[in-house]
Amino acid sequence: MRVKYGIIQKRPDFDFALMSMRTLSVCIYALSAVTCLSAAVEPDQVVLDRYCAGCHNSKVRSGGLDLKAVGTAVSGGNPEMWEKIITKLQHRHMPPPGLPRPDEHTYEQVVASLIKAVDAQAAARPNPGRTASFRRLNRTEYRNAIRDLLAVDVDVASMLPIDETGHGFDNIAVGGLSPTLLERYLTAAQKISRLTMGSPVRSPGGDTIVLPPDLTQEDTLDGLPFGTRGGTVVRYSFPRDAEYIIQIRLSRDRDERIEGLADAHQAEIAIDGVRVKTFSVKPVPLLTDHQHIDSGMEVRLPIKAGPHDVTASFIRKTSALIETARQPYQSRFNAERHPRTQPALYSISILGPYAATGPGDTPSRRQLLVCAPARPSEDEACARKILSTFMRRAYRRPVTDSDLQVPLKFYRDGRGSEGFEAGIEMAIRAILVNPHFLFRIERDPSGTAPQTAYRVSDFELASRLSFFLWSSIPDQELFDVASQGSLHNPAVLEKQVRRMLADRRSQALVTNFADQWLYLRNLESAHPDPRLFPDFDDNLRQAMREETELFFASVMREDRNVLDLLRAKYTFLNERLAKHYGIPHVYGSHFRRVELGNDTERGGLLSQGSILTVSSYATRTSPVIRGKWILTNILGTPPSPPPPLVPQLKETVAGGKSMTMRERVAQHRSDPACASCHNLMDPVGFALEKYDAIGRWRTTDDGLPVDATGSLPDGVRFDGATGLQRALLARPDLFVSTLAEKLLTYASGRGLEYYDAPAVRDLVREAGKNDYRFSSLIIGIVRSPQFQMRSSL
C-alpha cells in the first residue's frame, strides 16, 4: 500500500485493528486538542516525520499523552488511550487544519475498525464501573420521595442547602453528611412529620411568598383565573382543620409608595377557585403616606386541612390600548424606565392555625395510617403495621424485625407521653433521618472477589430505575416486581420502563435531567441589562423555560426521534414569547403548540430563547459561551477550562471605531494561549450571532451587519443557525452519542470513564435500529451493564 500525503488509502484486505505503531502513527497535540494521523504499510520515515514529528515532543507528553505507551497494536492493551484516539477521529479533530485530510469513507473505515477491536476487548473483560456505596438523596429526590411516601409537597429549598454538581448533574456529588447538614435534615423531618400527622402546635406560625420583583402584572398570568390580572396561585398544605389568616401586600417603589395606583382597583383572594374576599384599592392625595393602604387586605376564614390552591390577584379592567407610534414595552416593573400602570402584588402570607378543631382527613394521613387501633391493646400491632409498611417504601427494600426496633422505641416514647398518633409522628421522624432513607446504599455481595463485575440485586435495580426516570422512590408495582425477583428479565424490565415513562412522575426527566443538561436552571440568575434590554422581565424568563421544557417533554411523551430536538419545526408559545420572537396570531397567557414554517429562523433547541439567554452575557452575546455550550452539550467534546486571568474582549480599537463581535473575538484569539480552544469554540458559536443576548432575531449589531458564518471542528462550513443545524444532522451519531452519554451519566450517578464508551456505542447502535426514538435510548441505558451491574472493590 502506498501512502499519499500521510493518509491511509483504502485496501479491502487491510485490517486497521492490527496496525503496529510503525504502521499507524497517531499523534495528539494534547494542549490544543489537535491531532494528526499518518500511516504507511511500508514505513516511510520521511513521511512520518513530515506530518507527525511536531507532535512527538516533551511538551506534548507533559500534557498526559505519550503514544509510546499505547503499545504495538489495539490488541496490546491501553484502551483508555485508544478511546481518546477514537474520539479525536470521530470528531475529525485530526489531522489539524491546514494539513491534508482523508475522505469521509477513509475516516469511517479507520474508526469502525478501531471501534471493533476496542469493543471486542471490552466484551472479553467487561467493566460496568462502580457507583458510590453511599449516595445521599439530593434536594429534588428528597422532595419527590416525601411527596410519594406521605402525599405532602414541601418546599425543600427553605429546608436544605443547594446541592453541588459534578459532571453536569447534582445527583453525583452527593456523599457526606456533615453535622450542620444533619441538623437541617432533623429540622426538615420534624416539620414534615408534624405536617403529615396534623399535630397540634403551641402557637400559630406562618409562611410568606414573595413574588419576583421583575414580574409584570398588567395582564392575565398563566394558571390564574380568566378575568383577573397579575397575582399568584400557591399550592399550600394546611396542617389542621382550623381558621387561617391570608394577607396580601402590594408592590412599592423606592419611596414606599404603591406603584401604579392612579385609579381604583379591586383585588381578590380565592381558595380552590372560589372567591372568598374582595378588596378595593383607591388612590390617595399626592403627599399622603401609603403605609396603610393595603394594611386591611386580609381575610380570616376556616379551611380544612390538606393541600389547597390559594389565589391572590386583581380583577381585570376592560381597557383599550391607546395607539402610539411605537410598540409599547411588554414589561412593566421598573419605576425608572417602564413603570407599572396598575398596582401589583408584592407578597401573600398565610398565618395559622387558629381555633383548630383537629387534624382533619388529609391525603397524607390516609396514605400513612393504614390501620386504626380500636382499643389501646391494639396500638402496638397497628403501629408495627404502619411503620413496617412505611419503612419498606422509605428504605426501598424489605425490612427486618431489627430494622423496626429503633422506630418502635421512638413510637413508645411518644405514645407514653402524648398518645398513639404522637408516637407514630416520633417514629416517622426517626425514619426520615435514617441513613437507609437518606442514602441510596449499594453493598458488594459477601464473598465477591475484588475487581469483579456482579449484577446488582432486584431491589437495587428498582431504585436505580425509579431514581433515573422519576427522581423518586419505586412505587408499589415496581417494588412487587423486584420482590418476585423478575426485574432483570428483559421483557419485564422493558414493560416497567414503558409504564414508568408514561407516568406523570417521568416529568422529572424534564425538570431534573433536561433542565440541568440544557442549563435551564441558569435562567433564574439571568438578568440582562435593563438599559439594553428593557423588555426582559420574569414573565419572559418563565416563558422561555416553559417553552424548552414543553418541547423536550413532547419528544419524550410522543417517543419521537431525538434528532427532533435539533430539527423540529414546531415549538410551544404563549402570547408573550410569540411577540418576543415576532411570531403572529398567538394570543393569551396559556402555552400551545405552534407549527413553524420552513422559512422561519426558529426550530429546535438552538433557536430557543432559553438556550440563547443562558449562553450570553448581560450586555451582549458571546460566541465563546455559545460555542462551548454546543461543543459540550450537543457534540460531546467540551473544551479545556480557560487559563487564569484571561483578558476581556475589547469593545473598540484605537481611534474609537466600533468592532463587530467577530473582530473582537478574532483579536482575542490572536493570543497563542487562547487560540487553541477558541479555534474550536468561536467558529461554532458564530452561527448563533443573528440572535441577540435574549434570543431576538437581528441582522445588525450596533449598526454593523452580523456575519453568522462558521465551521465545525471537522472543517465543515455553514451560514447561520440553519446551516449549523444541517451540519449537525449530517452526522447524527455525534448528537445521539452525546445525549446518550448525558443520560447515562445522570442514570448511573457518576462520571463516565473510557471503559463506558463501548456501552454507549452499543446502545446508540441499537437505538439507530429504532429510528433513535427517545424510549430506545432509555431502554438501551437500562439494559446496559453500566446500569444493571457494578464492579467490586
Tab-separated table of N, CA and C in Angstrom, residues 336-456:
chain	number	residue	atom	x	y	z
A	336	GLU	N	-38.187	53.401	36.909
A	336	GLU	CA	-37.380	54.393	36.218
A	336	GLU	C	-37.636	54.390	34.713
A	337	ARG	N	-37.740	53.202	34.105
A	337	ARG	CA	-37.777	53.115	32.646
A	337	ARG	C	-39.140	52.730	32.076
A	338	HIS	N	-39.801	51.785	32.704
A	338	HIS	CA	-41.116	51.372	32.225
A	338	HIS	C	-41.956	51.020	33.444
A	339	PRO	N	-42.482	52.045	34.123
A	339	PRO	CA	-43.187	51.839	35.392
A	339	PRO	C	-44.501	51.092	35.227
A	340	ARG	N	-44.938	50.534	36.330
A	340	ARG	CA	-46.238	49.861	36.339
A	340	ARG	C	-47.339	50.894	36.113
A	341	THR	N	-48.346	50.490	35.356
A	341	THR	CA	-49.500	51.357	35.121
A	341	THR	C	-50.663	50.975	36.029
A	342	GLN	N	-50.532	49.828	36.736
A	342	GLN	CA	-51.562	49.366	37.664
A	342	GLN	C	-50.871	48.751	38.887
A	343	PRO	N	-51.554	48.684	40.023
A	343	PRO	CA	-50.938	48.080	41.208
A	343	PRO	C	-50.568	46.616	40.961
A	344	ALA	N	-49.574	46.148	41.699
A	344	ALA	CA	-49.104	44.770	41.564
A	344	ALA	C	-48.979	44.134	42.938
A	345	LEU	N	-49.104	42.825	42.976
A	345	LEU	CA	-48.983	42.081	44.228
A	345	LEU	C	-47.511	41.914	44.588
A	346	TYR	N	-47.168	42.195	45.841
A	346	TYR	CA	-45.796	42.001	46.327
A	346	TYR	C	-45.646	40.663	47.040
A	347	SER	N	-46.614	40.314	47.902
A	347	SER	CA	-46.492	39.071	48.663
A	347	SER	C	-47.854	38.587	49.105
A	348	ILE	N	-47.889	37.308	49.456
A	348	ILE	CA	-49.071	36.709	50.063
A	348	ILE	C	-48.603	35.929	51.288
A	349	SER	N	-49.257	36.141	52.417
A	349	SER	CA	-48.888	35.474	53.672
A	349	SER	C	-50.051	34.631	54.159
A	350	ILE	N	-49.716	33.454	54.705
A	350	ILE	CA	-50.716	32.545	55.260
A	350	ILE	C	-50.328	32.289	56.707
A	351	LEU	N	-51.212	32.670	57.635
A	351	LEU	CA	-50.927	32.586	59.071
A	351	LEU	C	-51.916	31.640	59.734
A	352	GLY	N	-51.437	30.869	60.695
A	352	GLY	CA	-52.318	29.956	61.418
A	352	GLY	C	-51.588	28.695	61.839
A	353	PRO	N	-52.284	27.712	62.378
A	353	PRO	CA	-53.753	27.639	62.530
A	353	PRO	C	-54.251	28.329	63.808
A	354	TYR	N	-55.492	28.835	63.737
A	354	TYR	CA	-56.189	29.405	64.884
A	354	TYR	C	-57.453	28.579	65.134
A	355	ALA	N	-57.780	28.413	66.397
A	355	ALA	CA	-59.006	27.707	66.792
A	355	ALA	C	-59.132	26.369	66.066
A	356	ALA	N	-58.079	25.572	66.103
A	356	ALA	CA	-58.061	24.284	65.397
A	356	ALA	C	-59.061	23.324	66.006
A	357	THR	N	-59.684	22.525	65.153
A	357	THR	CA	-60.666	21.539	65.612
A	357	THR	C	-60.175	20.104	65.462
A	358	GLY	N	-59.009	19.893	64.822
A	358	GLY	CA	-58.490	18.538	64.676
A	358	GLY	C	-57.570	18.420	63.471
A	359	PRO	N	-56.965	17.256	63.298
A	359	PRO	CA	-56.021	17.062	62.191
A	359	PRO	C	-56.691	16.932	60.835
A	360	GLY	N	-57.975	16.660	60.823
A	360	GLY	CA	-58.685	16.553	59.557
A	360	GLY	C	-58.417	15.239	58.836
A	361	ASP	N	-59.050	15.117	57.672
A	361	ASP	CA	-58.899	13.923	56.836
A	361	ASP	C	-58.093	14.321	55.610
A	362	THR	N	-56.775	14.161	55.694
A	362	THR	CA	-55.884	14.631	54.641
A	362	THR	C	-55.342	13.460	53.817
A	363	PRO	N	-54.903	13.703	52.591
A	363	PRO	CA	-54.289	12.624	51.795
A	363	PRO	C	-53.093	11.991	52.493
A	364	SER	N	-52.312	12.784	53.223
A	364	SER	CA	-51.128	12.237	53.891
A	364	SER	C	-51.516	11.285	55.014
A	365	ARG	N	-52.539	11.622	55.775
A	365	ARG	CA	-52.976	10.731	56.850
A	365	ARG	C	-53.586	9.454	56.285
A	366	ARG	N	-54.340	9.600	55.205
A	366	ARG	CA	-54.938	8.412	54.598
A	366	ARG	C	-53.862	7.469	54.060
A	367	GLN	N	-52.794	8.024	53.512
A	367	GLN	CA	-51.743	7.195	52.940
A	367	GLN	C	-50.886	6.536	54.011
A	368	LEU	N	-50.639	7.244	55.105
A	368	LEU	CA	-49.750	6.716	56.140
A	368	LEU	C	-50.455	5.765	57.097
A	369	LEU	N	-51.623	6.163	57.577
A	369	LEU	CA	-52.299	5.397	58.629
A	369	LEU	C	-53.109	4.263	57.995
A	370	VAL	N	-52.439	3.156	57.729
A	370	VAL	CA	-53.080	2.026	57.052
A	370	VAL	C	-53.958	1.212	57.999
A	371	CYS	N	-53.948	1.532	59.269
A	371	CYS	CA	-54.845	0.899	60.236
A	371	CYS	C	-55.123	1.891	61.355
A	372	ALA	N	-56.167	1.615	62.140
A	372	ALA	CA	-56.521	2.475	63.282
A	372	ALA	C	-56.904	1.573	64.452
A	373	PRO	N	-56.182	1.624	65.563
A	373	PRO	CA	-56.486	0.741	66.703
A	373	PRO	C	-57.835	1.093	67.331
A	374	ALA	N	-58.634	0.064	67.589
A	374	ALA	CA	-59.945	0.277	68.214
A	374	ALA	C	-59.831	0.396	69.724
A	375	ARG	N	-58.797	-0.179	70.285
A	375	ARG	CA	-58.585	-0.128	71.746
A	375	ARG	C	-57.088	-0.070	72.013
A	376	PRO	N	-56.685	0.369	73.184
A	376	PRO	CA	-55.256	0.522	73.499
A	376	PRO	C	-54.444	-0.755	73.314
A	377	SER	N	-55.067	-1.910	73.529
A	377	SER	CA	-54.325	-3.164	73.390
A	377	SER	C	-53.894	-3.436	71.953
A	378	GLU	N	-54.521	-2.753	70.995
A	378	GLU	CA	-54.186	-2.959	69.588
A	378	GLU	C	-53.150	-1.960	69.075
A	379	ASP	N	-52.753	-1.018	69.941
A	379	ASP	CA	-51.860	0.053	69.490
A	379	ASP	C	-50.542	-0.477	68.933
A	380	GLU	N	-49.903	-1.388	69.672
A	380	GLU	CA	-48.575	-1.856	69.270
A	380	GLU	C	-48.624	-2.582	67.918
A	381	ALA	N	-49.595	-3.448	67.728
A	381	ALA	CA	-49.694	-4.199	66.475
A	381	ALA	C	-49.976	-3.256	65.302
A	382	CYS	N	-50.850	-2.291	65.527
A	382	CYS	CA	-51.165	-1.334	64.466
A	382	CYS	C	-49.934	-0.480	64.136
A	383	ALA	N	-49.218	-0.059	65.158
A	383	ALA	CA	-48.006	0.735	64.936
A	383	ALA	C	-46.991	-0.043	64.122
A	384	ARG	N	-46.836	-1.338	64.439
A	384	ARG	CA	-45.908	-2.170	63.667
A	384	ARG	C	-46.316	-2.220	62.191
A	385	LYS	N	-47.612	-2.356	61.953
A	385	LYS	CA	-48.084	-2.436	60.574
A	385	LYS	C	-47.846	-1.121	59.843
A	386	ILE	N	-48.160	-0.006	60.490
A	386	ILE	CA	-47.968	1.308	59.873
A	386	ILE	C	-46.492	1.540	59.568
A	387	LEU	N	-45.648	1.277	60.557
A	387	LEU	CA	-44.223	1.576	60.389
A	387	LEU	C	-43.539	0.635	59.405
A	388	SER	N	-43.878	-0.641	59.438
A	388	SER	CA	-43.237	-1.575	58.509
A	388	SER	C	-43.642	-1.274	57.070
A	389	THR	N	-44.917	-0.912	56.849
A	389	THR	CA	-45.363	-0.534	55.510
A	389	THR	C	-44.636	0.704	55.024
A	390	PHE	N	-44.522	1.686	55.911
A	390	PHE	CA	-43.847	2.928	55.553
A	390	PHE	C	-42.354	2.701	55.309
A	391	MET	N	-41.721	1.898	56.149
A	391	MET	CA	-40.273	1.680	56.042
A	391	MET	C	-39.905	0.917	54.777
A	392	ARG	N	-40.735	-0.022	54.355
A	392	ARG	CA	-40.436	-0.753	53.125
A	392	ARG	C	-40.273	0.203	51.953
A	393	ARG	N	-41.157	1.170	51.870
A	393	ARG	CA	-41.072	2.126	50.772
A	393	ARG	C	-39.962	3.145	50.998
A	394	ALA	N	-39.782	3.579	52.234
A	394	ALA	CA	-38.755	4.576	52.528
A	394	ALA	C	-37.356	4.015	52.334
A	395	TYR	N	-37.140	2.752	52.746
A	395	TYR	CA	-35.811	2.129	52.627
A	395	TYR	C	-35.617	1.431	51.281
A	396	ARG	N	-36.690	1.333	50.493
A	396	ARG	CA	-36.634	0.707	49.157
A	396	ARG	C	-36.192	-0.747	49.189
A	397	ARG	N	-36.563	-1.461	50.225
A	397	ARG	CA	-36.185	-2.871	50.375
A	397	ARG	C	-37.067	-3.476	51.457
A	398	PRO	N	-37.070	-4.825	51.597
A	398	PRO	CA	-37.787	-5.437	52.719
A	398	PRO	C	-37.153	-5.019	54.043
A	399	VAL	N	-37.966	-4.945	55.077
A	399	VAL	CA	-37.439	-4.577	56.399
A	399	VAL	C	-37.499	-5.793	57.323
A	400	THR	N	-36.569	-5.817	58.218
A	400	THR	CA	-36.481	-6.914	59.185
A	400	THR	C	-36.982	-6.440	60.537
A	401	ASP	N	-37.121	-7.391	61.451
A	401	ASP	CA	-37.558	-7.044	62.799
A	401	ASP	C	-36.550	-6.136	63.490
A	402	SER	N	-35.271	-6.339	63.201
A	402	SER	CA	-34.249	-5.484	63.806
A	402	SER	C	-34.353	-4.050	63.275
A	403	ASP	N	-34.765	-3.877	62.000
A	403	ASP	CA	-34.963	-2.534	61.459
A	403	ASP	C	-36.047	-1.782	62.230
A	404	LEU	N	-37.044	-2.528	62.727
A	404	LEU	CA	-38.183	-1.900	63.397
A	404	LEU	C	-37.895	-1.457	64.819
A	405	GLN	N	-36.850	-1.957	65.416
A	405	GLN	CA	-36.646	-1.734	66.843
A	405	GLN	C	-36.465	-0.260	67.202
A	406	VAL	N	-35.637	0.463	66.461
A	406	VAL	CA	-35.398	1.876	66.793
A	406	VAL	C	-36.655	2.714	66.567
A	407	PRO	N	-37.329	2.626	65.405
A	407	PRO	CA	-38.580	3.390	65.260
A	407	PRO	C	-39.627	3.038	66.310
A	408	LEU	N	-39.709	1.749	66.686
A	408	LEU	CA	-40.681	1.373	67.725
A	408	LEU	C	-40.336	1.988	69.071
A	409	LYS	N	-39.051	2.143	69.357
A	409	LYS	CA	-38.652	2.781	70.611
A	409	LYS	C	-39.127	4.237	70.630
A	410	PHE	N	-38.936	4.932	69.497
A	410	PHE	CA	-39.416	6.316	69.413
A	410	PHE	C	-40.938	6.358	69.514
A	411	TYR	N	-41.593	5.385	68.901
A	411	TYR	CA	-43.054	5.323	68.981
A	411	TYR	C	-43.498	5.173	70.437
A	412	ARG	N	-42.885	4.280	71.154
A	412	ARG	CA	-43.287	4.038	72.548
A	412	ARG	C	-43.044	5.261	73.420
A	413	ASP	N	-41.929	5.947	73.176
A	413	ASP	CA	-41.666	7.159	73.961
A	413	ASP	C	-42.735	8.210	73.698
A	414	GLY	N	-43.103	8.414	72.426
A	414	GLY	CA	-44.111	9.408	72.101
A	414	GLY	C	-45.493	9.021	72.563
A	415	ARG	N	-45.838	7.742	72.442
A	415	ARG	CA	-47.154	7.272	72.865
A	415	ARG	C	-47.321	7.406	74.366
A	416	GLY	N	-46.259	7.119	75.103
A	416	GLY	CA	-46.363	7.167	76.555
A	416	GLY	C	-46.683	8.542	77.089
A	417	SER	N	-46.254	9.580	76.371
A	417	SER	CA	-46.475	10.937	76.878
A	417	SER	C	-47.666	11.639	76.232
A	418	GLU	N	-47.924	11.356	74.922
A	418	GLU	CA	-48.958	12.134	74.234
A	418	GLU	C	-49.945	11.298	73.437
A	419	GLY	N	-49.804	9.987	73.420
A	419	GLY	CA	-50.792	9.167	72.750
A	419	GLY	C	-50.278	8.503	71.481
A	420	PHE	N	-51.148	7.704	70.858
A	420	PHE	CA	-50.792	6.866	69.714
A	420	PHE	C	-50.252	7.685	68.542
A	421	GLU	N	-50.962	8.722	68.118
A	421	GLU	CA	-50.547	9.473	66.944
A	421	GLU	C	-49.253	10.234	67.187
A	422	ALA	N	-49.053	10.707	68.409
A	422	ALA	CA	-47.782	11.361	68.734
A	422	ALA	C	-46.640	10.360	68.637
A	423	GLY	N	-46.891	9.111	69.031
A	423	GLY	CA	-45.871	8.074	68.909
A	423	GLY	C	-45.531	7.785	67.454
A	424	ILE	N	-46.559	7.713	66.597
A	424	ILE	CA	-46.318	7.494	65.172
A	424	ILE	C	-45.509	8.642	64.585
A	425	GLU	N	-45.834	9.864	64.966
A	425	GLU	CA	-45.090	11.017	64.474
A	425	GLU	C	-43.613	10.933	64.844
A	426	MET	N	-43.319	10.566	66.083
A	426	MET	CA	-41.930	10.445	66.521
A	426	MET	C	-41.203	9.357	65.743
A	427	ALA	N	-41.879	8.252	65.475
A	427	ALA	CA	-41.254	7.163	64.722
A	427	ALA	C	-40.984	7.580	63.279
A	428	ILE	N	-41.921	8.284	62.644
A	428	ILE	CA	-41.727	8.769	61.277
A	428	ILE	C	-40.538	9.722	61.229
A	429	ARG	N	-40.425	10.558	62.235
A	429	ARG	CA	-39.304	11.494	62.300
A	429	ARG	C	-37.976	10.740	62.330
A	430	ALA	N	-37.920	9.663	63.105
A	430	ALA	CA	-36.692	8.865	63.191
A	430	ALA	C	-36.376	8.188	61.862
A	431	ILE	N	-37.400	7.699	61.169
A	431	ILE	CA	-37.184	7.026	59.885
A	431	ILE	C	-36.664	8.005	58.842
A	432	LEU	N	-37.159	9.239	58.864
A	432	LEU	CA	-36.774	10.226	57.854
A	432	LEU	C	-35.342	10.717	58.008
A	433	VAL	N	-34.698	10.433	59.122
A	433	VAL	CA	-33.278	10.784	59.265
A	433	VAL	C	-32.406	9.533	59.306
A	434	ASN	N	-32.996	8.376	59.038
A	434	ASN	CA	-32.220	7.136	58.998
A	434	ASN	C	-31.397	7.085	57.711
A	435	PRO	N	-30.133	6.654	57.772
A	435	PRO	CA	-29.310	6.561	56.557
A	435	PRO	C	-29.944	5.717	55.456
A	436	HIS	N	-30.759	4.730	55.820
A	436	HIS	CA	-31.366	3.876	54.795
A	436	HIS	C	-32.426	4.630	53.991
A	437	PHE	N	-32.916	5.760	54.515
A	437	PHE	CA	-33.800	6.617	53.723
A	437	PHE	C	-33.009	7.705	53.024
A	438	LEU	N	-32.109	8.362	53.741
A	438	LEU	CA	-31.388	9.498	53.190
A	438	LEU	C	-30.366	9.100	52.137
A	439	PHE	N	-29.898	7.870	52.183
A	439	PHE	CA	-28.860	7.426	51.256
A	439	PHE	C	-29.362	6.270	50.404
A	440	ARG	N	-28.863	6.230	49.189
A	440	ARG	CA	-29.027	5.043	48.354
A	440	ARG	C	-27.795	4.181	48.590
A	441	ILE	N	-27.998	3.032	49.172
A	441	ILE	CA	-26.885	2.197	49.631
A	441	ILE	C	-26.771	0.965	48.747
A	442	GLU	N	-25.580	0.741	48.228
A	442	GLU	CA	-25.296	-0.463	47.435
A	442	GLU	C	-24.032	-1.108	47.994
A	443	ARG	N	-24.164	-2.366	48.415
A	443	ARG	CA	-23.031	-3.076	49.015
A	443	ARG	C	-22.598	-4.225	48.111
A	444	ASP	N	-21.310	-4.506	48.107
A	444	ASP	CA	-20.817	-5.680	47.387
A	444	ASP	C	-21.306	-6.939	48.089
A	445	PRO	N	-21.793	-7.934	47.351
A	445	PRO	CA	-22.199	-9.201	47.983
A	445	PRO	C	-21.005	-9.851	48.697
A	446	SER	N	-21.283	-10.483	49.803
A	446	SER	CA	-20.217	-11.144	50.554
A	446	SER	C	-19.592	-12.244	49.707
A	447	GLY	N	-18.284	-12.357	49.796
A	447	GLY	CA	-17.569	-13.381	49.056
A	447	GLY	C	-17.229	-13.008	47.630
A	448	THR	N	-17.575	-11.778	47.195
A	448	THR	CA	-17.254	-11.365	45.836
A	448	THR	C	-15.765	-11.041	45.731
A	449	ALA	N	-15.122	-11.581	44.729
A	449	ALA	CA	-13.693	-11.324	44.530
A	449	ALA	C	-13.474	-9.870	44.138
A	450	PRO	N	-12.321	-9.297	44.494
A	450	PRO	CA	-12.033	-7.905	44.118
A	450	PRO	C	-12.028	-7.726	42.608
A	451	GLN	N	-12.396	-6.513	42.194
A	451	GLN	CA	-12.383	-6.133	40.768
A	451	GLN	C	-13.219	-7.095	39.917
A	452	THR	N	-14.362	-7.487	40.465
A	452	THR	CA	-15.247	-8.409	39.758
A	452	THR	C	-16.565	-7.704	39.435
A	453	ALA	N	-17.054	-7.874	38.218
A	453	ALA	CA	-18.351	-7.315	37.840
A	453	ALA	C	-19.457	-8.246	38.319
A	454	TYR	N	-20.421	-7.697	39.038
A	454	TYR	CA	-21.537	-8.502	39.519
A	454	TYR	C	-22.847	-7.772	39.251
A	455	ARG	N	-23.925	-8.529	39.238
A	455	ARG	CA	-25.251	-7.976	38.975
A	455	ARG	C	-25.853	-7.439	40.270
A	456	VAL	N	-26.374	-6.219	40.236
A	456	VAL	CA	-26.997	-5.667	41.432
A	456	VAL	C	-28.298	-6.412	41.717
